[in-house]
Coordinates of C-alpha atoms in Angstrom, one line a residue:
X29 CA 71.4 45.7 90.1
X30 CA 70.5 49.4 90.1
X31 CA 72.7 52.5 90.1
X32 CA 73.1 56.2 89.9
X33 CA 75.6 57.8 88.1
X34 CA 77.5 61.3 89.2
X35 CA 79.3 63.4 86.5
X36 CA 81.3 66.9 87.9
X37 CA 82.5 69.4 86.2
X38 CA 85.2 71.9 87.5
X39 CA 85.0 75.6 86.1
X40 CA 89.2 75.4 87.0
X41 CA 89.7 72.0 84.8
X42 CA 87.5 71.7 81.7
X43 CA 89.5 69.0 80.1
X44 CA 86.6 65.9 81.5
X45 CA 83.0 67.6 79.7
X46 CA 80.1 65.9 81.1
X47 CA 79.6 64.2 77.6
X48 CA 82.3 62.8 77.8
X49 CA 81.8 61.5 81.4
X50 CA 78.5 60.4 80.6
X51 CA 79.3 58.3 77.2
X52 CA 82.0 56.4 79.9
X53 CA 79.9 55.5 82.7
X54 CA 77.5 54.7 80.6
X55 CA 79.3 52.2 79.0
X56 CA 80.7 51.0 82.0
X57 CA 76.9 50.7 83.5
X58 CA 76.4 48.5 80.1
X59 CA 79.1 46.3 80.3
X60 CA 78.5 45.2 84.1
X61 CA 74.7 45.1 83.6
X62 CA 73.8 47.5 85.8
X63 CA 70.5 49.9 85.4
X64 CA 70.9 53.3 85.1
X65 CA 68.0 54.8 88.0
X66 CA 68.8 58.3 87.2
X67 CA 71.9 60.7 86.5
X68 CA 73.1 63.8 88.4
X69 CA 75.3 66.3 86.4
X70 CA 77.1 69.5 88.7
X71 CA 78.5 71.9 86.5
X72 CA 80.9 74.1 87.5
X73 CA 81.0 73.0 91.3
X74 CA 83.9 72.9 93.2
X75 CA 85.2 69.4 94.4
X76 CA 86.4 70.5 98.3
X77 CA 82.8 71.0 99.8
X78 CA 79.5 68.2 99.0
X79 CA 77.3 71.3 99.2
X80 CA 76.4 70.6 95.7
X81 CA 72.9 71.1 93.8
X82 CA 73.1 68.2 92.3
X83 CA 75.2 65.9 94.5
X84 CA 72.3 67.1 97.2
X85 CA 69.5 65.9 95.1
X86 CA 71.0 62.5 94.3
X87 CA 71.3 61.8 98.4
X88 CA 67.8 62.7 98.7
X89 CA 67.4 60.4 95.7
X90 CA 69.3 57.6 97.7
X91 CA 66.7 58.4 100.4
X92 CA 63.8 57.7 98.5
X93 CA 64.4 54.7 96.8
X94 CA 66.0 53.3 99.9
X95 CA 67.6 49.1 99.2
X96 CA 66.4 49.9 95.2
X97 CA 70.0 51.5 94.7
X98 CA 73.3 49.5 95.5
X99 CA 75.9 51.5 93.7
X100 CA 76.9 55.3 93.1
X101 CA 79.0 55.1 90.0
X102 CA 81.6 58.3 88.9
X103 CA 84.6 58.4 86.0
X104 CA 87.2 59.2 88.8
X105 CA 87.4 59.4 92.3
X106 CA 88.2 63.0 92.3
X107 CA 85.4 64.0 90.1
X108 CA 83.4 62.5 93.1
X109 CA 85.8 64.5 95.4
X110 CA 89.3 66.4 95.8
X111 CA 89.0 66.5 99.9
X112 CA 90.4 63.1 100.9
X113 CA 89.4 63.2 104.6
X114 CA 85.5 64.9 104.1
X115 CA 85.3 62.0 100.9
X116 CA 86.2 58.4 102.9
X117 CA 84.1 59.4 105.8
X118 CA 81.0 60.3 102.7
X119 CA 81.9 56.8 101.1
X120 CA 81.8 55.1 104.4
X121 CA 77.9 57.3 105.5
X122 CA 77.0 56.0 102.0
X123 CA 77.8 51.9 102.9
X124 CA 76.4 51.9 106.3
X125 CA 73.4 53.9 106.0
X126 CA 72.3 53.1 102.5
X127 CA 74.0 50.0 101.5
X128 CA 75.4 52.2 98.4
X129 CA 79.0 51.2 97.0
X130 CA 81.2 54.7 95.4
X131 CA 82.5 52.6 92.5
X132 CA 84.5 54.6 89.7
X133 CA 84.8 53.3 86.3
X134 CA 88.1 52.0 87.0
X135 CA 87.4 50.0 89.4
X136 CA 85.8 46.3 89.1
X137 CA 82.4 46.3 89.8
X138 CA 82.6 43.3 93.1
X139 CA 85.6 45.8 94.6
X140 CA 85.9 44.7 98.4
X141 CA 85.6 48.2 99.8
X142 CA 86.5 46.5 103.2
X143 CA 89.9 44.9 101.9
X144 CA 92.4 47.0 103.4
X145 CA 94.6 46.9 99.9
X146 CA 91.4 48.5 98.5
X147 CA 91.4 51.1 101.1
X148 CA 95.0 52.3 101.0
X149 CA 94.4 52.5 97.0
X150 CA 91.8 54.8 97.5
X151 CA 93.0 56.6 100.2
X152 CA 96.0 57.0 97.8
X153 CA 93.9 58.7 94.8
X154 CA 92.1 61.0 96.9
X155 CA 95.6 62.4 98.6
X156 CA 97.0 63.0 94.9
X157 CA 93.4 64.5 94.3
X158 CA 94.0 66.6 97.2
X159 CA 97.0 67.3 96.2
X160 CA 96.0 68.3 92.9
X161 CA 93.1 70.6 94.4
X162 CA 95.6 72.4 96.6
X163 CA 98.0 73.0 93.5
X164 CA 95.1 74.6 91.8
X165 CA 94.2 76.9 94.5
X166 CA 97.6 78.1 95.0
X167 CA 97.7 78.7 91.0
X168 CA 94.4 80.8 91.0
X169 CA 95.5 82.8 94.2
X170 CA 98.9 83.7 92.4
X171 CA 96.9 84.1 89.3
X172 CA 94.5 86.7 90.7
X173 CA 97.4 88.5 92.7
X174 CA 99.6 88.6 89.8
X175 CA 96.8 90.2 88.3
X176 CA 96.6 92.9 90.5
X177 CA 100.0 93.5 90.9
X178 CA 99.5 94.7 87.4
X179 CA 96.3 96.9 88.5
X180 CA 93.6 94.6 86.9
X181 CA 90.1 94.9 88.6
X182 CA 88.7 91.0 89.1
X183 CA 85.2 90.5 90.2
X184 CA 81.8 92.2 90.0
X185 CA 81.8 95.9 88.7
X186 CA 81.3 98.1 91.7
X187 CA 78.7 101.1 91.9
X188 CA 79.7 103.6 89.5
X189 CA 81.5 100.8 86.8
X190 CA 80.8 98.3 84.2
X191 CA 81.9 95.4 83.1
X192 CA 83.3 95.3 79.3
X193 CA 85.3 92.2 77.8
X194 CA 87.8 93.6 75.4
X195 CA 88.8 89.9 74.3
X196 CA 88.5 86.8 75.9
X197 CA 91.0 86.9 78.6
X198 CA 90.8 90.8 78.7
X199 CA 88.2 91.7 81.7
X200 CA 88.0 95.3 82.9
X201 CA 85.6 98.1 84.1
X202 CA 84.9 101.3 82.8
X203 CA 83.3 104.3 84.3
X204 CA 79.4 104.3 84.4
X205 CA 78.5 107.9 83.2
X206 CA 75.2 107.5 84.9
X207 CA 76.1 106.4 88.1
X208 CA 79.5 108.2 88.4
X209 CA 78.1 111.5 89.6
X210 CA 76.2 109.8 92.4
X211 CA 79.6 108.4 93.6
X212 CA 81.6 111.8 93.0
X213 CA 78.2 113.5 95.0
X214 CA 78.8 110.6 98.2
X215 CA 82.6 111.4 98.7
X216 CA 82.1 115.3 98.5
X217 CA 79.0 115.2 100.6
X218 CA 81.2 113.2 103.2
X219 CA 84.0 115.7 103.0
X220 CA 82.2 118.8 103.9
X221 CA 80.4 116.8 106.9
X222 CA 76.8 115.5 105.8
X223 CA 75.9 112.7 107.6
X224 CA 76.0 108.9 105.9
X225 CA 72.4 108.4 106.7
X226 CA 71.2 112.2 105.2
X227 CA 73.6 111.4 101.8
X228 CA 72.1 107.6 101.4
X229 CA 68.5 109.7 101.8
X230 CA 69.4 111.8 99.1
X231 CA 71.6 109.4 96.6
X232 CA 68.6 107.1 97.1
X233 CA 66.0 109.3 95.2
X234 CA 69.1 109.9 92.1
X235 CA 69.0 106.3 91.3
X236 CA 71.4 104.9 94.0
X237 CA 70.6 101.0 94.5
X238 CA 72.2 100.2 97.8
X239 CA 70.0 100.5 100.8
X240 CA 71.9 98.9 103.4
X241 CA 72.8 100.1 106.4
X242 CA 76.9 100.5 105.4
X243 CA 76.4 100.9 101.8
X244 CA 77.8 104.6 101.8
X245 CA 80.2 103.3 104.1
X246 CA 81.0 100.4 101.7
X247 CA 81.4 102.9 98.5
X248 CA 83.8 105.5 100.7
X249 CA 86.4 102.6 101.6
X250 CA 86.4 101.4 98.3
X251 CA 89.8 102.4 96.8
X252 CA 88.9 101.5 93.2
X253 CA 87.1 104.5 92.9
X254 CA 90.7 106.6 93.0
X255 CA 91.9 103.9 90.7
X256 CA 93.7 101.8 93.4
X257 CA 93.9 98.0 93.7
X258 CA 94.1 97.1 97.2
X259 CA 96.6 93.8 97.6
X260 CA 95.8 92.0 101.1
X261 CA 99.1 92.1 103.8
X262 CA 100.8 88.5 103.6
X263 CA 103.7 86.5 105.6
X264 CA 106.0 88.1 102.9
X265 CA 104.5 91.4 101.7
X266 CA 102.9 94.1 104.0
X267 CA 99.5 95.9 102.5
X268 CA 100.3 97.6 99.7
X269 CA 97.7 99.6 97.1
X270 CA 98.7 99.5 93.1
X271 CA 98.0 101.9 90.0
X272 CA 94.9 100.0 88.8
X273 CA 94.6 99.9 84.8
X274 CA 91.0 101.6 85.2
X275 CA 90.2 105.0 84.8
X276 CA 89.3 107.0 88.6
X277 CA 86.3 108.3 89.4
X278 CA 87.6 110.9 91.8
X279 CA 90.9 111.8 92.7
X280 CA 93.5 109.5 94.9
X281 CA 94.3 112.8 97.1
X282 CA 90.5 113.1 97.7
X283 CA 90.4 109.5 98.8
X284 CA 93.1 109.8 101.3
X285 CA 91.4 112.3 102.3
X286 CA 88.3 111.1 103.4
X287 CA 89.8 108.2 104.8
X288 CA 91.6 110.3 107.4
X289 CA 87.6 111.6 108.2
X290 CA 86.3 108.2 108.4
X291 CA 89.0 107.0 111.0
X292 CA 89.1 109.8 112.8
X293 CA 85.0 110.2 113.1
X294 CA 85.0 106.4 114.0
X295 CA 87.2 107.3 117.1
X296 CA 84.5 109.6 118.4
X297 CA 82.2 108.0 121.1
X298 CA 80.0 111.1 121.6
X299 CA 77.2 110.8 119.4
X300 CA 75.6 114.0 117.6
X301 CA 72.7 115.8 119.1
X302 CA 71.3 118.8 117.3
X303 CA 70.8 120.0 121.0
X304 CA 74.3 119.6 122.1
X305 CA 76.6 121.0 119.1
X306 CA 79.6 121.7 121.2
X307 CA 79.7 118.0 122.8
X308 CA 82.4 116.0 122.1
X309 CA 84.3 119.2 120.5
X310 CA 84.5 121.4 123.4
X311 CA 87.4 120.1 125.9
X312 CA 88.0 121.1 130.3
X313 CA 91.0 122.4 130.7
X314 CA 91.8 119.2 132.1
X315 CA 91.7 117.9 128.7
X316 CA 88.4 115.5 128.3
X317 CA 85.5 116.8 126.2
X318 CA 83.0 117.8 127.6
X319 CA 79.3 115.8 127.6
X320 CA 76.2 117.4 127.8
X321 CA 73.0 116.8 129.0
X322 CA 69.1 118.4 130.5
X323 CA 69.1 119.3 134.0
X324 CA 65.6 119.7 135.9
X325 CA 65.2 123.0 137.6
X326 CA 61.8 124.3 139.8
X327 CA 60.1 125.1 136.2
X328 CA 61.7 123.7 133.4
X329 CA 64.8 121.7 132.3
X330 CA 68.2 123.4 131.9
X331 CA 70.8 122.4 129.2
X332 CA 74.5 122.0 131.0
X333 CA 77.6 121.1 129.8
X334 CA 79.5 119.4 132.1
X335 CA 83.0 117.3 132.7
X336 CA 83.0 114.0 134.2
X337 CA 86.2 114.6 136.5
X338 CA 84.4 117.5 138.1
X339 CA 81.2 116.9 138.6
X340 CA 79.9 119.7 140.3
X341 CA 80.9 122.2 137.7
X342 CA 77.6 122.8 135.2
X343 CA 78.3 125.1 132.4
X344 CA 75.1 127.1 131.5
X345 CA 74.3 125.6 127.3
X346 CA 73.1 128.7 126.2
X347 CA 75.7 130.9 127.4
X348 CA 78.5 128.6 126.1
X349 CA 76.4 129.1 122.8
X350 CA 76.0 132.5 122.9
X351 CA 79.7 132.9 123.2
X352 CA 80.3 130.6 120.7
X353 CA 78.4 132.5 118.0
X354 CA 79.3 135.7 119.4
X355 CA 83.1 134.4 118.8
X356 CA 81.9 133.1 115.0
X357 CA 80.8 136.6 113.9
X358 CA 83.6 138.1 115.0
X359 CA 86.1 135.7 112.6
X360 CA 85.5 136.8 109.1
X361 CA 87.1 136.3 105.4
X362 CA 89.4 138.4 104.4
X363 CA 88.3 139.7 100.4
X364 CA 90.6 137.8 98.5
X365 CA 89.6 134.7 99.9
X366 CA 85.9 135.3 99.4
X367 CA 86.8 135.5 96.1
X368 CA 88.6 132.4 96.1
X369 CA 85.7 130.8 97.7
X370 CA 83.5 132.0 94.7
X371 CA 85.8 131.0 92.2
X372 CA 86.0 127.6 93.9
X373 CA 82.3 127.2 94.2
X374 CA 81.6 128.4 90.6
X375 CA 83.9 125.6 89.3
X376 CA 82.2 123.2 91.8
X377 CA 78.8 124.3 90.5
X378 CA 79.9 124.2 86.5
X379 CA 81.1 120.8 87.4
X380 CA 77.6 119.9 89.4
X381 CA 75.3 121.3 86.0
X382 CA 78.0 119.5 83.4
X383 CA 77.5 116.1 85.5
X384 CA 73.7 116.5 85.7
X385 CA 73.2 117.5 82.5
X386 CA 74.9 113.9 81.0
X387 CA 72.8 112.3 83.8
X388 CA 69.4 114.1 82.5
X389 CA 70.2 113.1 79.0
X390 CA 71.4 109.3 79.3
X391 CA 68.0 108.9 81.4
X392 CA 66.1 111.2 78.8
X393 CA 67.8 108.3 75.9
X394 CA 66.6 105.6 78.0
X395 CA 62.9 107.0 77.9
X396 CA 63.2 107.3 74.4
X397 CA 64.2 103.7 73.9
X398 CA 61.5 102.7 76.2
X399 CA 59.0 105.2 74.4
X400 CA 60.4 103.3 71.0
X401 CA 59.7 99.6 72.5
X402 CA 56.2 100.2 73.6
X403 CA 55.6 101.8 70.2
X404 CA 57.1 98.2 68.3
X405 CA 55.0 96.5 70.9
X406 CA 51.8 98.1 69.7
X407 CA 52.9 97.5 66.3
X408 CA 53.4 93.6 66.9
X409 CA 49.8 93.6 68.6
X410 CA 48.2 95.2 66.1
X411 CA 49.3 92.7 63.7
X412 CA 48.7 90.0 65.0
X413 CA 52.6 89.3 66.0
X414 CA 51.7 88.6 70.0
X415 CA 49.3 88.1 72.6
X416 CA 47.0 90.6 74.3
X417 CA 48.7 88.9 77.5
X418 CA 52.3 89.2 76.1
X419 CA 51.5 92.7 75.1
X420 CA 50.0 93.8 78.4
X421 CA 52.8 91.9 80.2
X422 CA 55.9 93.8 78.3
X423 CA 53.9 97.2 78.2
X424 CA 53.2 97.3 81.6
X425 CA 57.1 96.5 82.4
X426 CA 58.3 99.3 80.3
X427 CA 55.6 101.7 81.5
X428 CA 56.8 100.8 85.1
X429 CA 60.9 101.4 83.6
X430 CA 59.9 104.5 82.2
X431 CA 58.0 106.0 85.3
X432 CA 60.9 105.3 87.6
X433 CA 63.4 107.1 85.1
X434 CA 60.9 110.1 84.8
X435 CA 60.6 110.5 88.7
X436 CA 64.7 110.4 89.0
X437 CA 64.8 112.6 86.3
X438 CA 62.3 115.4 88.5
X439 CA 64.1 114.5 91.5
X440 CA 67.1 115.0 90.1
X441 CA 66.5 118.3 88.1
X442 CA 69.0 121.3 88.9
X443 CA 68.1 124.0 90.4
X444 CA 69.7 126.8 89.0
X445 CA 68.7 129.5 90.7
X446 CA 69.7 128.2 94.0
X447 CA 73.3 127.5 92.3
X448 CA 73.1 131.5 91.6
X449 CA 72.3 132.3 94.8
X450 CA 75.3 130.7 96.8
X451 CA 77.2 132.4 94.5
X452 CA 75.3 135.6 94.9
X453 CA 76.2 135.5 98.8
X454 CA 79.6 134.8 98.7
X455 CA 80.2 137.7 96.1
X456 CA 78.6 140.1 98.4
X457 CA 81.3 139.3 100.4
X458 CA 79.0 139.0 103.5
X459 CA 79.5 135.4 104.0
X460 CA 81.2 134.6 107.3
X461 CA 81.7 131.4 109.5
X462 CA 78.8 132.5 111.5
X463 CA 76.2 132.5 108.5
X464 CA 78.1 128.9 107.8
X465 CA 77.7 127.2 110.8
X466 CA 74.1 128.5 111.5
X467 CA 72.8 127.2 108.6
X468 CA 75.2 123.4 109.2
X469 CA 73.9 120.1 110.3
X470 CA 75.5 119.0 113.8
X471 CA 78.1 116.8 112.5
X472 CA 79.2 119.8 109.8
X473 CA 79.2 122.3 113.1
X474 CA 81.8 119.5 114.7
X475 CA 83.3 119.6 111.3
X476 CA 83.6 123.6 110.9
X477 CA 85.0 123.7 114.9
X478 CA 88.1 121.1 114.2
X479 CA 89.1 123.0 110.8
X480 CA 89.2 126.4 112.6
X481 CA 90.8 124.7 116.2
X482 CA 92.5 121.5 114.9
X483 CA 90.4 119.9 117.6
X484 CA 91.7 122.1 119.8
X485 CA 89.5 124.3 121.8
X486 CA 89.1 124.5 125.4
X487 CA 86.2 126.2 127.8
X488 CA 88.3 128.0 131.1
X489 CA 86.3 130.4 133.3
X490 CA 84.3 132.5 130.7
X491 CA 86.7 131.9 127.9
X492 CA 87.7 130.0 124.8
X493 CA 91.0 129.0 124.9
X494 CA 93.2 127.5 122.1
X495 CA 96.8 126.4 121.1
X496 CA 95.8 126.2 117.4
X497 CA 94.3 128.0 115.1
X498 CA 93.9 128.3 111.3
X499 CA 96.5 129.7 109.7
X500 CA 94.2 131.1 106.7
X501 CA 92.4 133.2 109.3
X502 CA 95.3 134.6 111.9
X503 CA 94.3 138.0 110.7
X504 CA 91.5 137.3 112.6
X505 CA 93.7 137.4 115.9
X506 CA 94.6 141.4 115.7
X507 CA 91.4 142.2 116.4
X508 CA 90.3 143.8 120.0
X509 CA 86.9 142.7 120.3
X510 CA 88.0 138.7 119.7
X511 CA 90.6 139.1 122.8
X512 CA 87.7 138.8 125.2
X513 CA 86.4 135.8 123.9
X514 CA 89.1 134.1 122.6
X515 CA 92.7 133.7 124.2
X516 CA 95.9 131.9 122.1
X517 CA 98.1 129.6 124.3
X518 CA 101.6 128.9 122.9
X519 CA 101.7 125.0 122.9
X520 CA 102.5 122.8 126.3
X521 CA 105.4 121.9 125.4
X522 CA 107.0 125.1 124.5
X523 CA 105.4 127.3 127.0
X524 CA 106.5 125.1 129.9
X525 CA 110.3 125.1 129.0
X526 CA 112.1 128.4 128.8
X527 CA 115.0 127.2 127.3
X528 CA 113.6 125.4 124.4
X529 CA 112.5 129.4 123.8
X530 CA 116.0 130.4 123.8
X531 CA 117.1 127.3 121.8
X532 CA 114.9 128.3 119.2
X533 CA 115.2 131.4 119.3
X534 CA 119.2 130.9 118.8
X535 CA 118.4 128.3 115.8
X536 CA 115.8 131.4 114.2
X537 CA 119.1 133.8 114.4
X538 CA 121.8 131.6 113.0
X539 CA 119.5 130.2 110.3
X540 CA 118.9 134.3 109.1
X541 CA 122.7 134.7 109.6
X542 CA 123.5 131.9 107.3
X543 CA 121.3 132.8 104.6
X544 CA 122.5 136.5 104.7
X545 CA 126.1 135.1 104.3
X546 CA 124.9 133.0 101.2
X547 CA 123.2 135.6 99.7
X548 CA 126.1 138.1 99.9
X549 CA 127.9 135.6 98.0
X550 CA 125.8 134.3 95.8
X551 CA 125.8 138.2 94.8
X552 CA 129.2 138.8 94.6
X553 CA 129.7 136.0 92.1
X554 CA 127.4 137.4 90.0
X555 CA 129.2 140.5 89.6
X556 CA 132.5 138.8 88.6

């Protein structure tokens, strides 16, 4: 009589080792004088799913050497299985197909599989098994939450980190100096409007390795950057994020941040057009945006902006444009915050050479140790040490290493000069919102638009009307030459109601009154 032997071993439960297993069945092979055909070790497998290496090559074995194999012989019944429905239905494919009896070591070798006693007993061990499986899961799962309750990163190191083992139960990350900037460059890029597509173009060519189509996507949503471990909602708990243990790569308020951008950019339909820069931004009085689109006229095609509850009404493009800019030059900065601006973009830019300077010199150290092993591998060939293949094999591979660190490291290399002269133009003190959005991408135009108008702003007969606008530039609104472009509505709510006026206006005067009465005595105990 012939058999195949199965040994499993769980990366959960380590207390069965295959040596062991083996030795056992084995000696139980021995003892009932049954020939060993071949043996089938999974290491490390889980026991719910057959989806096995091993387990998968000893059925096609079965195949093969069809009527030469009458039994499948394990240690246990749950080291051939822990999922009690998915393993009677295997043993019974197994007996009808192939004439192959699941016999454990434990089990006498003429076992009745068709006595129902025999059944029950084994149905019996694989519900404990099951049992036992479940018990484990729901230990791992509390394991790995308890974990990050405590703000311990499991898994893969993302982008950006690396894995370290401090001991042998101590897994963490730690921040990537080489990779770190590209992350820090994806989440400001996405803040001041640069589309995913243009920053993934650019990332790319700095040493980025993700190229699929939500990669930059993938690397804004991922809290562990600000140092956060995201804990799933459950029946009990809602979703909560923790203080991971890590150290952040960029700050948690710049995280939030951009997560406000993402979901509100993922709410707009209209897609950009560098055509069409006011679509989508741009609302009709009756409150949808307006689209945009060509028009065919006797000679050429017009551009038209247009609302789709009133259809007839075309709005010429370029004269909506040319009041748009015309409105643009006239906001401007006032001079101290120019000079914040400068300040702000001098620290950014310090920050930007600091950050690309470690970046040139970790990759400059790994073309040195590259430069090192070819030199070693030349010294070995010389010698006699290796091969002429093994040393054109290993010198080619570093070559190839070295090349694509040297073209990141041109790509890469700062400019200076254009550093110096941004700053030049905003210390001149001629930088306005016009220059800005001239010289913006479509999506940073949108961008620019809902800082100044909180998303806001309204084309009515000629003129740009708003109930917001930003509260660094009001200055603005004292100019003359803005009132015929630009008109400020008091908000619907407040403009509609005349006694909420007066109700406020009320709450303003007894607010002052009370504070004048505190102040006076506030003062007056002082003096005693």
């Amino acid at each position: 009589m012939n058999a195949v032997c199965y040994l499993r071993l769980s990366t959960k439960d380590q207390s069965k080792s295959l040596e062991y297993q083996e030795t056992i069945v084995r000696d139980y092979c021995k003892r009932n004088k049954l020939k060993i055909l071949e043996v089938f070790r999974d290491n490390g497998e889980s026991s719910y799913t057959f989806k096995r290496n091993s387990y998968l090559a000893l059925e096609d074995f079965i195949k093969k050497h069809r009527r030469k194999c009458q039994y499948l012989v394990v240690l246990d019944h749950d080291r051939f299985s822990r999922n009690l429905p998915e393993a009677l239905i295997k043993i019974a494919e197994l007996e009808r197909k192939y004439d192959v009896k699941v016999i454990s070591t434990n089990e006498p070798i003429n076992l009745d599989t068709s006595d129902s006693d025999v059944f029950m007993k084994r149905a019996f061990e694989y519900l404990i098994a099951h049992r036992e499986l479940l018990t484990i899961k729901n230990r791992t799962r509390l394991g790995i939450l308890n974990a990050k309750e405590k703000g311990r990163f499991l898994g893969k190191a993302p982008f950006g980190y690396s894995n370290i083992k401090k001991s042998k139960d101590d897994h963490t990350i730690e921040i990537n100096q080489s990779q770190s900037f590209i992350v820090k460059k994806i989440f400001y890029d996405y803040e001041i409007g640069i589309p995913q597509h243009l920053i993934q173009k650019e990332v790319l060519a700095l040493g980025f390795k993700n190229r699929g189509n939500s990669s930059i996507n993938d690397i804004l949503r991922n809290c562990v950057y600000a140092g956060l471990i995201k804990i799933n909602a459950s029946k009990n708990s809602p979703e909560k994020h923790v203080k991971a243990l890590h150290e952040p790569i960029i700050q948690e308020e710049d995280f939030w941040r951009v997560q406000k951008l993402l979901d509100s950019r993922s709410r707009q339909q209209t897609r950009a057009h560098e055509e069409f820069p006011l679509r989508g931004v741009i609302k009709c009085p009756c409150g949808h945006n307006l689209t945009a689109g060509w028009t065919k006229g006797s000679r050429k095609y017009y551009l038209y902006y247009k609302c789709v509850n009133h259809p007839g009404t075309n709005i010429p493009g370029n004269t909506m444009h040319q009041k748009f800019e015309e409105l643009l030059k006239k906001i401007t900065f006032q001079k101290y915050q120019v000079e914040l601006l400068n300040n702000s973009l001098s620290k950014i830019s310090s920050r930007l050479l600091k950050e690309r300077q470690n970046i040139h010199s970790e990759k400059t150290r790994l073309v040195r140790i590259l430069n090192e092993k070819i030199l070693r591998l030349e010294q070995k060939f010389i010698t006699d040490q290796i091969s002429i293949s093994v040393y054109h094999k290993w010198k080619e591979v570093f070559k190839s290493e070295r090349d694509q660190i040297e073209n990141r490291l041109q790509k890469s290399a700062v400019n200076k000069a254009d550093i110096e002269k941004t700053l030049k133009k905003f210390s001149s003190g001629r930088f306005n919102l016009y220059r800005i959005y001239t010289r913006s991408e479509v999506l940073q135009k949108q961008t620019l638009i809902r800082i100044i108008f909180n998303d806001g702003l309204t084309w009515d007969r000629d003129l740009f009307t708003s109930c917001h606008f930003n509260s660094l530039l009001q200055f603005n609104l004292q100019k003359k030459s803005l009132k015929h472009l630009l008109l400020i509505k008091p908000p619907h709510n407040v403009a509609s109601n005349p006694n909420q006026i007066e109700m406020r206006r009320a709450l303003r005067k007894s607010t002052r009154e009370e504070a004048d009465i505190s102040f006076k005595q506030m003062k007056s105990s002082l003096n005693r």
